[in-house]
Every structure is written in C-alpha cells, then in structure tokens.
PDB file of C-alpha atoms in Angstrom:
ATOM      1  CA  UNK M 153      65.412 158.322  56.178  1.00 51.00           C
ATOM      2  CA  UNK M 154      63.090 156.053  54.156  1.00 70.00           C
ATOM      3  CA  UNK M 155      65.331 155.618  51.107  1.00 71.00           C
ATOM      4  CA  UNK M 156      69.032 154.784  51.469  1.00 68.00           C
ATOM      5  CA  UNK M 157      71.810 154.414  48.930  1.00 68.00           C
ATOM      6  CA  UNK M 158      75.302 152.850  49.287  1.00 70.00           C
ATOM      7  CA  UNK M 159      77.798 154.574  49.084  1.00 71.00           C
ATOM      8  CA  UNK M 160      78.333 158.257  48.243  1.00 76.00           C
ATOM      9  CA  UNK M 161      81.391 160.398  48.695  1.00 81.00           C
ATOM     10  CA  UNK M 162      81.189 162.700  51.720  1.00 81.00           C
ATOM     11  CA  UNK M 163      81.312 166.476  51.266  1.00 87.00           C
ATOM     12  CA  UNK M 164      82.204 168.293  54.476  1.00 86.00           C
ATOM     13  CA  UNK M 165      81.308 165.068  56.369  1.00 85.00           C
ATOM     14  CA  UNK M 166      77.655 165.099  55.215  1.00 80.00           C
ATOM     15  CA  UNK M 167      77.826 161.359  54.440  1.00 80.00           C
ATOM     16  CA  UNK M 168      78.813 159.258  57.473  1.00 79.00           C
ATOM     17  CA  UNK M 169      78.603 155.432  57.473  1.00 72.00           C
ATOM     18  CA  UNK M 170      79.019 152.814  60.228  1.00 76.00           C
ATOM     19  CA  UNK M 171      79.653 149.050  60.210  1.00 75.00           C
ATOM     20  CA  UNK M 172      75.968 148.240  59.805  1.00 73.00           C
ATOM     21  CA  UNK M 173      75.797 150.441  56.698  1.00 73.00           C
ATOM     22  CA  UNK M 174      78.842 148.691  55.251  1.00 72.00           C
ATOM     23  CA  UNK M 175      77.273 145.254  55.791  1.00 72.00           C
ATOM     24  CA  UNK M 176      73.676 146.100  54.882  1.00 71.00           C
ATOM     25  CA  UNK M 177      74.347 146.349  51.151  1.00 69.00           C
ATOM     26  CA  UNK M 178      75.152 142.583  51.042  1.00 74.00           C
ATOM     27  CA  UNK M 179      71.853 141.470  52.582  1.00 68.00           C
ATOM     28  CA  UNK M 180      69.852 141.063  49.350  1.00 68.00           C
ATOM     29  CA  UNK M 181      72.537 138.955  47.679  1.00 73.00           C
ATOM     30  CA  UNK M 182      73.813 136.284  50.122  1.00 80.00           C
ATOM     31  CA  UNK M 183      72.439 133.607  52.418  1.00 85.00           C
ATOM     32  CA  UNK M 184      74.202 133.036  55.756  1.00 89.00           C
ATOM     33  CA  UNK M 185      76.655 130.180  56.279  1.00 92.00           C
ATOM     34  CA  UNK M 186      80.267 129.208  55.663  1.00 94.00           C
ATOM     35  CA  UNK M 187      82.042 129.305  52.328  1.00 92.00           C
ATOM     36  CA  UNK M 188      81.930 125.880  50.705  1.00 91.00           C
ATOM     37  CA  UNK M 189      85.016 123.889  51.759  1.00 91.00           C
ATOM     38  CA  UNK M 190      86.034 126.356  54.490  1.00 94.00           C
ATOM     39  CA  UNK M 191      86.242 125.875  58.283  1.00 95.00           C
ATOM     40  CA  UNK M 192      86.463 122.064  58.163  1.00 96.00           C
ATOM     41  CA  UNK M 193      86.941 120.336  61.554  1.00 96.00           C
ATOM     42  CA  UNK M 194      89.508 117.512  61.760  1.00 96.00           C
ATOM     43  CA  UNK M 195      90.994 115.394  64.544  1.00 96.00           C
ATOM     44  CA  UNK M 196      94.197 116.639  66.164  1.00 95.00           C
ATOM     45  CA  UNK M 197      96.537 115.114  68.729  1.00 95.00           C
ATOM     46  CA  UNK M 198      94.940 113.418  71.708  1.00 95.00           C
ATOM     47  CA  UNK M 199      91.769 115.199  72.818  1.00 96.00           C
ATOM     48  CA  UNK M 200      92.086 118.090  70.345  1.00 96.00           C
ATOM     49  CA  UNK M 201      90.438 119.053  67.075  1.00 97.00           C
ATOM     50  CA  UNK M 202      91.496 121.558  64.406  1.00 96.00           C
ATOM     51  CA  UNK M 203      89.375 124.159  62.575  1.00 96.00           C
ATOM     52  CA  UNK M 204      90.569 125.061  59.075  1.00 95.00           C
ATOM     53  CA  UNK M 205      91.688 128.622  58.344  1.00 94.00           C
ATOM     54  CA  UNK M 206      94.221 130.679  56.416  1.00 92.00           C
ATOM     55  CA  UNK M 207      94.729 133.662  54.058  1.00 87.00           C
ATOM     56  CA  UNK M 208      92.437 132.208  51.348  1.00 86.00           C
ATOM     57  CA  UNK M 209      90.215 129.985  53.474  1.00 88.00           C
ATOM     58  CA  UNK M 210      88.231 130.047  56.733  1.00 93.00           C
ATOM     59  CA  UNK M 211      85.467 132.445  55.603  1.00 94.00           C
ATOM     60  CA  UNK M 212      81.864 132.652  56.807  1.00 94.00           C
ATOM     61  CA  UNK M 213      78.974 135.121  56.589  1.00 92.00           C
ATOM     62  CA  UNK M 214      76.687 135.594  59.615  1.00 92.00           C
ATOM     63  CA  UNK M 215      74.148 138.372  60.308  1.00 90.00           C
ATOM     64  CA  UNK M 216      75.589 140.551  57.530  1.00 86.00           C
ATOM     65  CA  UNK M 217      79.156 140.158  58.895  1.00 89.00           C
ATOM     66  CA  UNK M 218      82.005 138.621  56.938  1.00 90.00           C
ATOM     67  CA  UNK M 219      84.011 136.393  59.298  1.00 91.00           C
ATOM     68  CA  UNK M 220      87.517 135.162  58.541  1.00 94.00           C
ATOM     69  CA  UNK M 221      89.546 132.582  60.484  1.00 95.00           C
ATOM     70  CA  UNK M 222      93.007 133.591  59.308  1.00 93.00           C
ATOM     71  CA  UNK M 223      94.897 130.537  60.662  1.00 95.00           C
ATOM     72  CA  UNK M 224      94.264 126.917  61.663  1.00 96.00           C
ATOM     73  CA  UNK M 225      92.679 126.944  65.128  1.00 95.00           C
ATOM     74  CA  UNK M 226      93.289 124.102  67.604  1.00 96.00           C
ATOM     75  CA  UNK M 227      90.587 123.463  70.216  1.00 96.00           C
ATOM     76  CA  UNK M 228      90.811 121.287  73.344  1.00 96.00           C
ATOM     77  CA  UNK M 229      88.020 118.800  74.012  1.00 96.00           C
ATOM     78  CA  UNK M 230      87.090 118.399  77.709  1.00 95.00           C
ATOM     79  CA  UNK M 231      87.946 115.178  79.512  1.00 95.00           C
ATOM     80  CA  UNK M 232      85.626 112.253  78.813  1.00 94.00           C
ATOM     81  CA  UNK M 233      83.240 110.882  81.424  1.00 93.00           C
ATOM     82  CA  UNK M 234      83.971 107.619  83.115  1.00 91.00           C
ATOM     83  CA  UNK M 235      80.684 105.836  82.433  1.00 94.00           C
ATOM     84  CA  UNK M 236      78.569 107.830  79.972  1.00 95.00           C
ATOM     85  CA  UNK M 237      79.288 109.443  76.560  1.00 96.00           C
ATOM     86  CA  UNK M 238      78.368 112.934  75.408  1.00 96.00           C
ATOM     87  CA  UNK M 239      78.180 114.938  72.158  1.00 97.00           C
ATOM     88  CA  UNK M 240      79.957 118.282  71.869  1.00 97.00           C
ATOM     89  CA  UNK M 241      79.588 120.872  69.123  1.00 98.00           C
ATOM     90  CA  UNK M 242      82.184 123.061  67.401  1.00 97.00           C
ATOM     91  CA  UNK M 243      80.495 126.496  67.285  1.00 97.00           C
ATOM     92  CA  UNK M 244      81.085 129.558  65.106  1.00 97.00           C
ATOM     93  CA  UNK M 245      79.465 132.482  66.936  1.00 97.00           C
ATOM     94  CA  UNK M 246      78.752 136.106  66.047  1.00 95.00           C
ATOM     95  CA  UNK M 247      78.200 138.381  69.069  1.00 95.00           C
ATOM     96  CA  UNK M 248      76.756 141.819  68.372  1.00 91.00           C
ATOM     97  CA  UNK M 249      77.304 142.951  71.976  1.00 93.00           C
ATOM     98  CA  UNK M 250      80.957 141.971  71.991  1.00 93.00           C
ATOM     99  CA  UNK M 251      81.165 143.036  68.325  1.00 92.00           C
ATOM    100  CA  UNK M 252      83.299 140.062  67.378  1.00 93.00           C
ATOM    101  CA  UNK M 253      83.106 136.416  66.213  1.00 95.00           C
ATOM    102  CA  UNK M 254      84.450 133.361  68.031  1.00 96.00           C
ATOM    103  CA  UNK M 255      85.015 129.611  67.527  1.00 96.00           C
ATOM    104  CA  UNK M 256      84.747 127.285  70.511  1.00 97.00           C
ATOM    105  CA  UNK M 257      83.522 123.876  71.694  1.00 97.00           C
ATOM    106  CA  UNK M 258      80.067 123.782  73.270  1.00 97.00           C
ATOM    107  CA  UNK M 259      79.988 120.800  75.646  1.00 96.00           C
ATOM    108  CA  UNK M 260      77.011 118.426  75.685  1.00 96.00           C
ATOM    109  CA  UNK M 261      75.426 116.521  78.586  1.00 96.00           C
ATOM    110  CA  UNK M 262      76.398 112.958  79.620  1.00 96.00           C
ATOM    111  CA  UNK M 263      73.771 110.383  78.743  1.00 95.00           C
ATOM    112  CA  UNK M 264      73.341 106.791  77.639  1.00 94.00           C
ATOM    113  CA  UNK M 265      71.629 108.328  74.607  1.00 95.00           C
ATOM    114  CA  UNK M 266      73.513 111.614  74.266  1.00 95.00           C
ATOM    115  CA  UNK M 267      72.092 114.618  72.363  1.00 96.00           C
ATOM    116  CA  UNK M 268      74.044 117.633  71.072  1.00 97.00           C
ATOM    117  CA  UNK M 269      73.597 120.906  72.987  1.00 96.00           C
ATOM    118  CA  UNK M 270      71.169 123.563  71.655  1.00 96.00           C
ATOM    119  CA  UNK M 271      72.360 126.550  69.652  1.00 97.00           C
ATOM    120  CA  UNK M 272      71.710 130.161  70.572  1.00 96.00           C
ATOM    121  CA  UNK M 273      70.246 132.401  67.884  1.00 96.00           C
ATOM    122  CA  UNK M 274      68.912 135.822  68.905  1.00 96.00           C
ATOM    123  CA  UNK M 275      69.209 139.379  67.644  1.00 93.00           C
ATOM    124  CA  UNK M 276      72.442 139.641  69.651  1.00 95.00           C
ATOM    125  CA  UNK M 277      74.014 136.187  69.290  1.00 96.00           C
ATOM    126  CA  UNK M 278      73.966 133.911  66.228  1.00 96.00           C
ATOM    127  CA  UNK M 279      75.624 130.469  66.254  1.00 97.00           C
ATOM    128  CA  UNK M 280      76.522 128.003  63.480  1.00 97.00           C
ATOM    129  CA  UNK M 281      77.533 124.390  64.200  1.00 97.00           C
ATOM    130  CA  UNK M 282      80.598 123.379  62.160  1.00 96.00           C
ATOM    131  CA  UNK M 283      80.822 119.799  63.490  1.00 96.00           C
ATOM    132  CA  UNK M 284      79.665 117.436  66.212  1.00 97.00           C
ATOM    133  CA  UNK M 285      82.138 115.399  68.315  1.00 96.00           C
ATOM    134  CA  UNK M 286      81.174 112.115  69.921  1.00 96.00           C
ATOM    135  CA  UNK M 287      83.115 111.807  73.208  1.00 96.00           C
ATOM    136  CA  UNK M 288      82.936 108.187  74.303  1.00 95.00           C
ATOM    137  CA  UNK M 289      83.071 107.217  77.986  1.00 95.00           C
ATOM    138  CA  UNK M 290      86.712 106.960  79.081  1.00 94.00           C
ATOM    139  CA  UNK M 291      88.017 108.304  75.738  1.00 94.00           C
ATOM    140  CA  UNK M 292      91.583 109.637  75.733  1.00 95.00           C
ATOM    141  CA  UNK M 293      91.769 110.487  72.036  1.00 96.00           C
ATOM    142  CA  UNK M 294      89.415 112.028  69.423  1.00 95.00           C
ATOM    143  CA  UNK M 295      89.550 110.280  66.047  1.00 95.00           C
ATOM    144  CA  UNK M 296      88.167 111.426  62.712  1.00 95.00           C
ATOM    145  CA  UNK M 297      85.451 108.779  63.077  1.00 95.00           C
ATOM    146  CA  UNK M 298      84.187 110.638  66.176  1.00 95.00           C
ATOM    147  CA  UNK M 299      83.629 113.857  64.166  1.00 96.00           C
ATOM    148  CA  UNK M 300      80.453 114.524  62.156  1.00 95.00           C
ATOM    149  CA  UNK M 301      80.695 117.396  59.642  1.00 95.00           C
ATOM    150  CA  UNK M 302      77.501 119.494  59.869  1.00 95.00           C
ATOM    151  CA  UNK M 303      78.452 122.442  57.630  1.00 94.00           C
ATOM    152  CA  UNK M 304      76.060 121.333  54.870  1.00 92.00           C
ATOM    153  CA  UNK M 305      73.082 121.088  57.252  1.00 93.00           C
ATOM    154  CA  UNK M 306      71.115 124.300  56.580  1.00 91.00           C
ATOM    155  CA  UNK M 307      69.141 123.938  59.822  1.00 93.00           C
ATOM    156  CA  UNK M 308      72.268 124.468  61.969  1.00 95.00           C
ATOM    157  CA  UNK M 309      74.854 125.903  59.520  1.00 95.00           C
ATOM    158  CA  UNK M 310      74.759 125.753  55.717  1.00 93.00           C
ATOM    159  CA  UNK M 311      76.965 127.192  52.980  1.00 92.00           C
ATOM    160  CA  UNK M 312      76.951 130.757  51.706  1.00 88.00           C
ATOM    161  CA  UNK M 313      74.677 130.879  48.658  1.00 83.00           C
ATOM    162  CA  UNK M 314      73.031 133.369  46.373  1.00 77.00           C
ATOM    163  CA  UNK M 315      69.640 134.712  47.397  1.00 70.00           C
ATOM    164  CA  UNK M 316      68.577 134.257  43.762  1.00 68.00           C
ATOM    165  CA  UNK M 317      68.602 130.454  43.761  1.00 62.00           C
ATOM    166  CA  UNK M 318      64.825 130.431  44.150  1.00 63.00           C
ATOM    167  CA  UNK M 319      63.452 133.187  41.944  1.00 65.00           C
ATOM    168  CA  UNK M 320      59.898 134.388  42.514  1.00 69.00           C
ATOM    169  CA  UNK M 321      58.196 134.597  39.138  1.00 72.00           C
ATOM    170  CA  UNK M 322      54.785 135.561  40.524  1.00 78.00           C
ATOM    171  CA  UNK M 323      54.994 139.149  39.227  1.00 77.00           C
ATOM    172  CA  UNK M 324      56.024 137.969  35.765  1.00 78.00           C
ATOM    173  CA  UNK M 325      53.359 135.247  35.831  1.00 83.00           C
ATOM    174  CA  UNK M 326      50.645 137.775  36.691  1.00 85.00           C
ATOM    175  CA  UNK M 327      51.635 139.989  33.789  1.00 86.00           C
ATOM    176  CA  UNK M 328      51.888 137.044  31.413  1.00 87.00           C
ATOM    177  CA  UNK M 329      48.504 135.647  32.461  1.00 88.00           C
ATOM    178  CA  UNK M 330      46.890 139.023  31.799  1.00 88.00           C
ATOM    179  CA  UNK M 331      48.447 139.180  28.315  1.00 89.00           C
ATOM    180  CA  UNK M 332      47.579 135.550  27.609  1.00 89.00           C
ATOM    181  CA  UNK M 333      43.939 136.061  28.614  1.00 90.00           C
ATOM    182  CA  UNK M 334      43.637 138.902  26.098  1.00 89.00           C
ATOM    183  CA  UNK M 335      45.314 136.864  23.348  1.00 90.00           C
ATOM    184  CA  UNK M 336      43.149 133.848  24.135  1.00 89.00           C
ATOM    185  CA  UNK M 337      39.986 135.946  23.870  1.00 89.00           C
ATOM    186  CA  UNK M 338      41.140 137.331  20.520  1.00 90.00           C
ATOM    187  CA  UNK M 339      42.062 133.887  19.178  1.00 91.00           C
ATOM    188  CA  UNK M 340      38.773 132.363  20.347  1.00 89.00           C
ATOM    189  CA  UNK M 341      36.859 135.145  18.581  1.00 89.00           C
ATOM    190  CA  UNK M 342      38.831 134.596  15.361  1.00 90.00           C
ATOM    191  CA  UNK M 343      38.199 130.864  15.631  1.00 90.00           C
ATOM    192  CA  UNK M 344      34.474 131.390  16.171  1.00 89.00           C
ATOM    193  CA  UNK M 345      34.342 133.681  13.122  1.00 89.00           C
ATOM    194  CA  UNK M 346      36.187 131.068  11.049  1.00 91.00           C
ATOM    195  CA  UNK M 347      33.810 128.293  12.137  1.00 91.00           C
ATOM    196  CA  UNK M 348      30.830 130.450  11.241  1.00 90.00           C
ATOM    197  CA  UNK M 349      32.274 131.313   7.818  1.00 91.00           C
ATOM    198  CA  UNK M 350      33.253 127.689   7.162  1.00 91.00           C
ATOM    199  CA  UNK M 351      29.770 126.491   8.102  1.00 91.00           C
ATOM    200  CA  UNK M 352      28.255 129.028   5.681  1.00 91.00           C
ATOM    201  CA  UNK M 353      30.582 127.953   2.850  1.00 92.00           C
ATOM    202  CA  UNK M 354      29.808 124.304   3.544  1.00 92.00           C
ATOM    203  CA  UNK M 355      26.069 124.933   3.544  1.00 92.00           C
ATOM    204  CA  UNK M 356      26.294 126.910   0.285  1.00 91.00           C
ATOM    205  CA  UNK M 357      28.237 124.062  -1.300  1.00 92.00           C
ATOM    206  CA  UNK M 358      25.667 121.484  -0.148  1.00 92.00           C
ATOM    207  CA  UNK M 359      22.818 123.657  -1.433  1.00 91.00           C
ATOM    208  CA  UNK M 360      24.493 124.016  -4.852  1.00 92.00           C
ATOM    209  CA  UNK M 361      25.111 120.279  -5.021  1.00 91.00           C
ATOM    210  CA  UNK M 362      21.485 119.588  -4.100  1.00 91.00           C
ATOM    211  CA  UNK M 363      20.307 121.947  -6.857  1.00 91.00           C
ATOM    212  CA  UNK M 364      22.626 120.294  -9.395  1.00 90.00           C
ATOM    213  CA  UNK M 365      21.430 116.817  -8.351  1.00 90.00           C
ATOM    214  CA  UNK M 366      17.772 117.793  -8.559  1.00 89.00           C
ATOM    215  CA  UNK M 367      18.278 119.319 -12.005  1.00 88.00           C
ATOM    216  CA  UNK M 368      20.043 116.183 -13.252  1.00 86.00           C
ATOM    217  CA  UNK M 369      17.438 113.896 -11.756  1.00 82.00           C
ATOM    218  CA  UNK M 370      14.647 115.933 -13.319  1.00 81.00           C
ATOM    219  CA  UNK M 371      16.385 115.693 -16.685  1.00 79.00           C
ATOM    220  CA  UNK M 372      16.760 111.914 -16.409  1.00 74.00           C
ATOM    221  CA  UNK M 373      13.203 111.577 -15.204  1.00 72.00           C
ATOM    222  CA  UNK M 374      11.998 113.549 -18.210  1.00 73.00           C
ATOM    223  CA  UNK M 375      14.074 111.355 -20.501  1.00 68.00           C
ATOM    224  CA  UNK M 376      12.543 108.244 -19.044  1.00 64.00           C
ATOM    225  CA  UNK M 377       9.134 109.910 -18.798  1.00 60.00           C
ATOM    226  CA  UNK M 378       7.070 108.904 -15.835  1.00 56.00           C
ATOM    227  CA  UNK M 379       7.185 105.131 -16.496  1.00 63.00           C
ATOM    228  CA  UNK M 380      10.834 104.271 -15.787  1.00 61.00           C
ATOM    229  CA  UNK M 381      10.379 100.491 -16.047  1.00 65.00           C
ATOM    230  CA  UNK M 382       8.315 100.848 -19.203  1.00 68.00           C
ATOM    231  CA  UNK M 383      10.908 103.133 -20.787  1.00 65.00           C
ATOM    232  CA  UNK M 384      13.672 100.640 -20.007  1.00 68.00           C
ATOM    233  CA  UNK M 385      11.635  97.791 -21.515  1.00 70.00           C
ATOM    234  CA  UNK M 386      11.001  99.915 -24.616  1.00 70.00           C
ATOM    235  CA  UNK M 387      14.738 100.402 -25.048  1.00 68.00           C
ATOM    236  CA  UNK M 388      15.401  96.671 -24.534  1.00 68.00           C
ATOM    237  CA  UNK M 389      12.775  95.757 -27.112  1.00 67.00           C
ATOM    238  CA  UNK M 390      14.139  98.344 -29.523  1.00 65.00           C
ATOM    239  CA  UNK M 391      17.634  96.881 -29.115  1.00 61.00           C
ATOM    240  CA  UNK M 392      16.315  93.345 -29.671  1.00 58.00           C
ATOM    241  CA  UNK M 393      14.542  94.461 -32.831  1.00 56.00           C
ATOM    242  CA  UNK M 394      17.692  96.188 -34.085  1.00 53.00           C
ATOM    243  CA  UNK M 395      19.732  93.060 -33.420  1.00 49.00           C
ATOM    244  CA  UNK M 396      17.124  90.830 -35.105  1.00 48.00           C
ATOM    245  CA  UNK M 397      17.059  93.036 -38.177  1.00 46.00           C
ATOM    246  CA  UNK M 398      20.827  93.244 -38.295  1.00 44.00           C
ATOM    247  CA  UNK M 399      21.167  89.448 -38.336  1.00 41.00           C
ATOM    248  CA  UNK M 400      18.332  88.731 -40.749  1.00 41.00           C
ATOM    249  CA  UNK M 401      19.444  87.504 -44.224  1.00 42.00           C
ATOM    250  CA  UNK M 402      19.837  90.389 -46.636  1.00 47.00           C
ATOM    251  CA  UNK M 403      19.169  88.287 -49.766  1.00 48.00           C
ATOM    252  CA  UNK M 404      19.442  84.809 -51.203  1.00 53.00           C
ATOM    253  CA  UNK M 405      22.892  83.259 -51.408  1.00 53.00           C
ATOM    254  CA  UNK M 406      24.260  82.674 -54.860  1.00 54.00           C
ATOM    255  CA  UNK M 407      27.302  80.956 -56.297  1.00 55.00           C
ATOM    256  CA  UNK M 408      30.391  82.947 -55.302  1.00 54.00           C
ATOM    257  CA  UNK M 409      29.006  84.437 -52.076  1.00 57.00           C
ATOM    258  CA  UNK M 410      31.115  84.179 -48.933  1.00 55.00           C
ATOM    259  CA  UNK M 411      30.098  83.677 -45.324  1.00 59.00           C
ATOM    260  CA  UNK M 412      31.679  82.975 -41.964  1.00 53.00           C
ATOM    261  CA  UNK M 413      30.270  80.566 -39.423  1.00 49.00           C
ATOM    262  CA  UNK M 414      31.869  78.922 -36.411  1.00 46.00           C
ATOM    263  CA  UNK M 415      35.105  80.845 -37.050  1.00 47.00           C
ATOM    264  CA  UNK M 416      35.272  79.359 -40.617  1.00 52.00           C
ATOM    265  CA  UNK M 417      35.129  81.269 -43.910  1.00 55.00           C
ATOM    266  CA  UNK M 418      32.754  79.646 -46.459  1.00 55.00           C
ATOM    267  CA  UNK M 419      32.267  80.197 -50.224  1.00 56.00           C
ATOM    268  CA  UNK M 420      28.994  79.083 -51.729  1.00 53.00           C
ATOM    269  CA  UNK M 421      29.134  76.933 -54.931  1.00 53.00           C
ATOM    270  CA  UNK M 422      25.337  76.527 -55.148  1.00 54.00           C
ATOM    271  CA  UNK M 423      22.423  78.897 -54.609  1.00 53.00           C
ATOM    272  CA  UNK M 424      20.816  79.039 -51.205  1.00 52.00           C
ATOM    273  CA  UNK M 425      17.621  80.748 -50.145  1.00 51.00           C
ATOM    274  CA  UNK M 426      17.602  83.382 -47.425  1.00 52.00           C
ATOM    275  CA  UNK M 427      16.599  82.243 -43.924  1.00 49.00           C
ATOM    276  CA  UNK M 428      16.344  83.405 -40.302  1.00 39.00           C
ATOM    277  CA  UNK M 429      19.472  83.824 -38.220  1.00 37.00           C
ATOM    278  CA  UNK M 430      19.711  81.965 -34.980  1.00 37.00           C
ATOM    279  CA  UNK M 431      20.450  84.036 -31.805  1.00 35.00           C
ATOM    280  CA  UNK M 432      23.368  81.759 -31.078  1.00 38.00           C
ATOM    281  CA  UNK M 433      25.055  83.124 -34.230  1.00 34.00           C
ATOM    282  CA  UNK M 434      25.474  86.630 -32.777  1.00 33.00           C
ATOM    283  CA  UNK M 435      29.112  86.101 -31.852  1.00 34.00           C
ATOM    284  CA  UNK M 436      29.854  84.480 -35.142  1.00 36.00           C
ATOM    285  CA  UNK M 437      28.263  87.311 -37.057  1.00 35.00           C
ATOM    286  CA  UNK M 438      30.496  89.768 -35.200  1.00 36.00           C
ATOM    287  CA  UNK M 439      33.468  87.735 -36.335  1.00 39.00           C
ATOM    288  CA  UNK M 440      32.201  88.059 -39.904  1.00 42.00           C
ATOM    289  CA  UNK M 441      32.125  91.832 -39.569  1.00 42.00           C
ATOM    290  CA  UNK M 442      35.634  91.898 -38.143  1.00 41.00           C
ATOM    291  CA  UNK M 443      37.010  89.829 -41.043  1.00 43.00           C
ATOM    292  CA  UNK M 444      35.365  91.839 -43.795  1.00 43.00           C
ATOM    293  CA  UNK M 445      38.133  94.432 -44.187  1.00 42.00           C
ATOM    294  CA  UNK M 446      40.842  91.847 -43.699  1.00 42.00           C
ATOM    295  CA  UNK M 447      39.529  89.802 -46.665  1.00 43.00           C
ATOM    296  CA  UNK M 448      40.228  92.602 -49.141  1.00 42.00           C
ATOM    297  CA  UNK M 449      36.689  93.858 -49.512  1.00 42.00           C
ATOM    298  CA  UNK M 450      35.085  90.488 -50.426  1.00 42.00           C
ATOM    299  CA  UNK M 451      31.317  90.585 -50.249  1.00 43.00           C
ATOM    300  CA  UNK M 452      30.442  88.759 -47.010  1.00 43.00           C
ATOM    301  CA  UNK M 453      26.933  87.594 -46.258  1.00 48.00           C
ATOM    302  CA  UNK M 454      25.230  86.367 -43.131  1.00 49.00           C
ATOM    303  CA  UNK M 455      24.277  82.673 -43.170  1.00 52.00           C
ATOM    304  CA  UNK M 456      21.433  80.964 -41.341  1.00 52.00           C
ATOM    305  CA  UNK M 457      21.756  77.823 -39.266  1.00 53.00           C
ATOM    306  CA  UNK M 458      19.594  75.984 -41.815  1.00 57.00           C
ATOM    307  CA  UNK M 459      21.806  77.091 -44.694  1.00 55.00           C
ATOM    308  CA  UNK M 460      24.824  75.978 -42.774  1.00 54.00           C
ATOM    309  CA  UNK M 461      23.370  72.512 -42.256  1.00 56.00           C
ATOM    310  CA  UNK M 462      22.744  72.243 -46.033  1.00 57.00           C
ATOM    311  CA  UNK M 463      26.384  72.883 -46.978  1.00 53.00           C
ATOM    312  CA  UNK M 464      28.131  70.042 -48.811  1.00 49.00           C
ATOM    313  CA  UNK M 465      29.381  67.423 -46.418  1.00 44.00           C
ATOM    314  CA  UNK M 466      33.077  68.323 -46.338  1.00 38.00           C
ATOM    315  CA  UNK M 467      33.367  69.172 -42.606  1.00 40.00           C
ATOM    316  CA  UNK M 468      31.993  72.141 -40.770  1.00 41.00           C
ATOM    317  CA  UNK M 469      35.424  73.735 -40.376  1.00 40.00           C
ATOM    318  CA  UNK M 470      36.258  73.633 -44.095  1.00 40.00           C
ATOM    319  CA  UNK M 471      36.539  76.592 -46.453  1.00 40.00           C
ATOM    320  CA  UNK M 472      34.577  75.966 -49.701  1.00 38.00           C
ATOM    321  CA  UNK M 473      35.649  77.409 -53.049  1.00 34.00           C
ATOM    322  CA  UNK M 474      34.024  77.343 -56.488  1.00 33.00           C
ATOM    323  CA  UNK M 475      35.397  74.606 -58.840  1.00 32.00           C
ATOM    324  CA  UNK M 476      36.915  77.076 -61.243  1.00 33.00           C
ATOM    325  CA  UNK M 477      39.012  78.610 -58.394  1.00 34.00           C
ATOM    326  CA  UNK M 478      40.384  75.199 -57.562  1.00 30.00           C
TER     327      UNK M 478
END
C-alpha cells in the first residue's frame, strides 16, 4: 500500500497493526538518543558502575523504539590488566533480531595508548555509548574521575530532540523569490515611469524659465537700446544735471532770508547775490531740506560757498538774526 494512515479502528479485523506500525508514526518527529538527564553512569562500589533508571527516568529512543530502564542497573567492570590500561564503554543496544534492548559494558583492548572499542550500527543492531570508563593498570576500584559521560556526543549517542530544529525553508524561499521578482519588476517599471515624468516636468520648467529670462532680457535690452554703456552714461549725466539744477541758487538773498550750511541755520541781515553751489554742499543742502518742515514753514534758501564766506565775521557755526529780532 503506497499511502498509510495511523491509526483506524478495525471493523471485522480489517485493520491489523504490528510493532513497526506503532513505532513508525514517531519517525518524522524525533531524533534518536537518550532523554536529556536520563541513563547517567556513575561509579559504584569497587569495580562497578551504575546506570540511572526508574519510573520517570531511564528513557531512550532508538530505531523507532522507545526504551525504558525501569530501575537503577549495576554493571561489573572486568578485572584490570597488570601492566597496561584499557577503555571500556557502557552500551545501550537495540537488537531487532532479539526484539529487545540491553545495557552492558563493552570491553576495550589493553594498550599504552588505549582507544575505546567500536560501536555496532546496522539494520539489525544499533548501539549508543552512554559513557566511557578508563580502567587503569592494576586498578581495584572505579572512581567518578575514571568515567567520561558521552551522552551529549551526537556521533556516538546524543539526546532525543525534535526533527524540526533545523527547518528547511527552501520551498517557502522559492515561492517568495518568485513573488518578489514580480513585485520588483512592477516597482522598477513604476520608478522608470516616474523618472521619465519627472524629467519631462523638469525640462518644461527649465524651458519656461528660459523663455521668461529671454523676455526680460529683451525688455531690458530695449530699454537700454543697443548702446548699454552709452545709455548708462546718459542716465548718469542726466542725474548730474538734475543735481546741479537742484543746488543752483533760486534767486538773490535778501534781508530776512534763511539758509543752512555746515549744520548751522543762518538768517541774512544784508542782501546777497545768487551764486553757484559747490558739490561739497550736497549733504548740507539735504540737511536744509530736512529742517524745512521742522522750522515751521520758514522760507529756506540754498547758499553758495562764496556767500557763506561773505557772512559777517561772527563764527561759522553761529545763527544770524536781523537786528529788530534781537
């Protein structure tokens, strides 16, 4: 039968199971070995050792068979050699021919450099080494120091463990990689479309900016005409003329006129003729304009350098008033 299931109720004995069937259902779930902490080997009296066992301890699992040492088992170690040591092994065996397990001591060979005896593992017999015992030459007693616990060594024993410790993800990885490849292709296409659209938007923006710049430059160029330097000089000359005209005397100065020069307010008490204004008086003339409103609307006039020099000799920072004003 190619497909088997465990276990179904028998109807008129149409479902018959043997020991192999009962054990087979555990195969996918457990690794062979002893239960952690079970079947420990310790020194006994004289040349004996003890193998742990009991109602809740002493379990192992070999070749689909659950093995249970129900009580502490004492084993006798063979007499030591007179000149050379040896290494013995405490063996847990499963025998399919005898259809039973056993625990015994497998004796090693005498040697100056002793090696433990080999284990037998076939389809019929499977052996696990629980411990190794160093039997010194002339020894009359086995101590705990002579015993090496080998239960954790997976090459000769090992502990029962789940078969799912190392999970094979290859099937899941294959499916994921297929999905990821499709998603990657879709994302790369979306990204390429975005880059293309962004490049187009960027180019349109640059083109619009270039058009705006060219229009502005053409406008400025038209304002300045073709001779840019000449146009600038024309504006400078026009500004100089405007400044010269602004600072030229408006009329002659008469008694009662006011002026400001060198941060000083002056009142004329004699008539003065109009004259040219020196360029150095630009700042002073601005001061005159600033003070005009502050002086209550007095009529302020610009004064030339020559007129200033002809003022009565009372100090250049003096305010002059008419005699009748005191």
